[in-house]
Amino acid sequence: GAVVSQHPSRVICKSGTSVKIECRSLDFQATTMFWYRQFPKQSLMLMATSNEGSKATYEQGVEKDKFLINHASLTLSTLTVTSAHPEDSSFYICSASSGGAGDNEQFFGPGTRLTVL
Amino acid sequence: SQQGEEDPQALSIQEGENATMNCSYKTSINNLQWYRQNSGRGLVHLILIRSNEREKHSGRLRVTLDTSKKSSSLLITASRAADTASYFCAYSNSGYALNFGKGTSLLVTP
């Protein structure tokens, strides 16, 4: 159980285009989803936290107009990288939590590698 | 930054040896978790230790937590080539957002 999928797994796009990445919890309802970015040989950096039906909370330094997050249902969150540029090339990973009291275990998707030419 | 520190950054051992990775953090925590990441892949949850626990075992994994020193260690016993991966600690001090350590890159050679 607790499977999270991401689509696409890999995307290459031209500079200036927008790219949408989907994150789905397949067998549980995710009240909270998280988006992380990971540069080569570095750790994961939290970009934003999204709760179903409300606006995402962005970390300091992350442009909300650049990285649009939608969490329209309990099983789906999307991250849209608008007007992508080469510096946005990175590995984007989502995670999902079913919430509730106690431990905050997150289940991670397999990641999406974005390359902007 | 609330990012944790891990050491060593890289560790190379032979199969059968034990691997120890350390993680230090800066804030109070609810729990601390360890994840594994194979190159270019997503994260696999290994183990979670709560702030009121001092040690936890799962198969060949042993995790310790010292909240007074704000540190944790992950021990992998009898390592295998398949254990080659990056290992991250992650913790939260409020809510559900996780702060990740910088990671330890483990190489296990046959």
PDB file of C-alpha atoms in Angstrom, chain A residues 32 34 36 38 41-46 49 59 91 93 97 99-111 113, chain B residues 1 3 6 30-31 33 35 37 39-45 48 50 88 91-92 95-103:
ATOM      1  CA  THR A  32      -1.330  16.902   2.213  1.00  0.00           C
ATOM      2  CA  PHE A  34       4.628  18.108  -0.789  1.00  0.00           C
ATOM      3  CA  TYR A  36      10.583  18.912  -3.459  1.00  0.00           C
ATOM      4  CA  GLN A  38      16.699  18.046  -5.931  1.00  0.00           C
ATOM      5  CA  LYS A  41      24.301  15.255  -5.830  1.00  0.00           C
ATOM      6  CA  GLN A  42      22.346  17.438  -3.436  1.00  0.00           C
ATOM      7  CA  SER A  43      19.608  16.892  -0.937  1.00  0.00           C
ATOM      8  CA  LEU A  44      15.901  17.477  -1.332  1.00  0.00           C
ATOM      9  CA  MET A  45      14.677  20.989  -0.777  1.00  0.00           C
ATOM     10  CA  LEU A  46      11.045  21.545   0.057  1.00  0.00           C
ATOM     11  CA  THR A  49       3.135  22.181   0.819  1.00  0.00           C
ATOM     12  CA  GLU A  59       8.900  27.990   1.044  1.00  0.00           C
ATOM     13  CA  PHE A  91      14.653  16.398 -10.294  1.00  0.00           C
ATOM     14  CA  ILE A  93       9.817  14.758  -6.294  1.00  0.00           C
ATOM     15  CA  SER A  97       0.713  12.138   3.568  1.00  0.00           C
ATOM     16  CA  GLY A  99      -2.332  13.266   7.682  1.00  0.00           C
ATOM     17  CA  GLY A 100      -3.847  12.589  11.035  1.00  0.00           C
ATOM     18  CA  ALA A 101      -2.293  12.782  14.442  1.00  0.00           C
ATOM     19  CA  GLY A 102       1.006  11.217  15.312  1.00  0.00           C
ATOM     20  CA  ASP A 103       3.710  10.228  12.893  1.00  0.00           C
ATOM     21  CA  ASN A 104       4.020  12.209   9.726  1.00  0.00           C
ATOM     22  CA  GLU A 105       5.236   9.506   7.384  1.00  0.00           C
ATOM     23  CA  GLN A 106       5.361  10.672   3.826  1.00  0.00           C
ATOM     24  CA  PHE A 107       5.263   8.439   0.794  1.00  0.00           C
ATOM     25  CA  PHE A 108       7.383   9.589  -2.084  1.00  0.00           C
ATOM     26  CA  GLY A 109       6.818   9.426  -5.791  1.00  0.00           C
ATOM     27  CA  PRO A 110       9.556   8.189  -8.134  1.00  0.00           C
ATOM     28  CA  GLY A 111      10.418  11.700  -9.265  1.00  0.00           C
ATOM     29  CA  ARG A 113      13.513  14.691 -14.233  1.00  0.00           C
TER      30      ARG A 113
ATOM     31  CA  SER B   1      18.424  26.986   7.025  1.00  0.00           C
ATOM     32  CA  GLN B   3      18.748  21.558   6.753  1.00  0.00           C
ATOM     33  CA  GLU B   6      25.143  14.291   7.634  1.00  0.00           C
ATOM     34  CA  ASN B  30       8.653  15.078  16.543  1.00  0.00           C
ATOM     35  CA  ASN B  31      10.462  12.204  14.921  1.00  0.00           C
ATOM     36  CA  GLN B  33      13.206   9.338   9.552  1.00  0.00           C
ATOM     37  CA  TYR B  35      15.357   7.348   3.589  1.00  0.00           C
ATOM     38  CA  GLN B  37      17.632   6.895  -2.711  1.00  0.00           C
ATOM     39  CA  SER B  39      20.728   7.104  -8.229  1.00  0.00           C
ATOM     40  CA  GLY B  40      18.136   9.147 -10.097  1.00  0.00           C
ATOM     41  CA  ARG B  41      15.236   7.458  -8.375  1.00  0.00           C
ATOM     42  CA  GLY B  42      12.670   8.323  -5.743  1.00  0.00           C
ATOM     43  CA  LEU B  43      13.007   7.861  -2.020  1.00  0.00           C
ATOM     44  CA  VAL B  44      12.360   4.700  -0.080  1.00  0.00           C
ATOM     45  CA  HIS B  45      11.348   5.049   3.553  1.00  0.00           C
ATOM     46  CA  LEU B  48      11.130   6.190  11.660  1.00  0.00           C
ATOM     47  CA  ARG B  50      10.121   8.938  17.537  1.00  0.00           C
ATOM     48  CA  PHE B  88      19.130  10.822   3.941  1.00  0.00           C
ATOM     49  CA  TYR B  91      12.905  15.395  10.396  1.00  0.00           C
ATOM     50  CA  SER B  92      10.101  17.777  11.153  1.00  0.00           C
ATOM     51  CA  GLY B  95       3.423  20.058  10.918  1.00  0.00           C
ATOM     52  CA  TYR B  96       4.347  17.506   8.306  1.00  0.00           C
ATOM     53  CA  ALA B  97       7.023  19.222   6.220  1.00  0.00           C
ATOM     54  CA  LEU B  98      10.311  17.364   6.295  1.00  0.00           C
ATOM     55  CA  ASN B  99      13.767  18.877   6.467  1.00  0.00           C
ATOM     56  CA  PHE B 100      16.304  16.664   4.789  1.00  0.00           C
ATOM     57  CA  GLY B 101      19.932  16.207   5.676  1.00  0.00           C
ATOM     58  CA  LYS B 102      22.561  16.572   2.995  1.00  0.00           C
ATOM     59  CA  GLY B 103      22.880  12.840   2.602  1.00  0.00           C
TER      60      GLY B 103
END
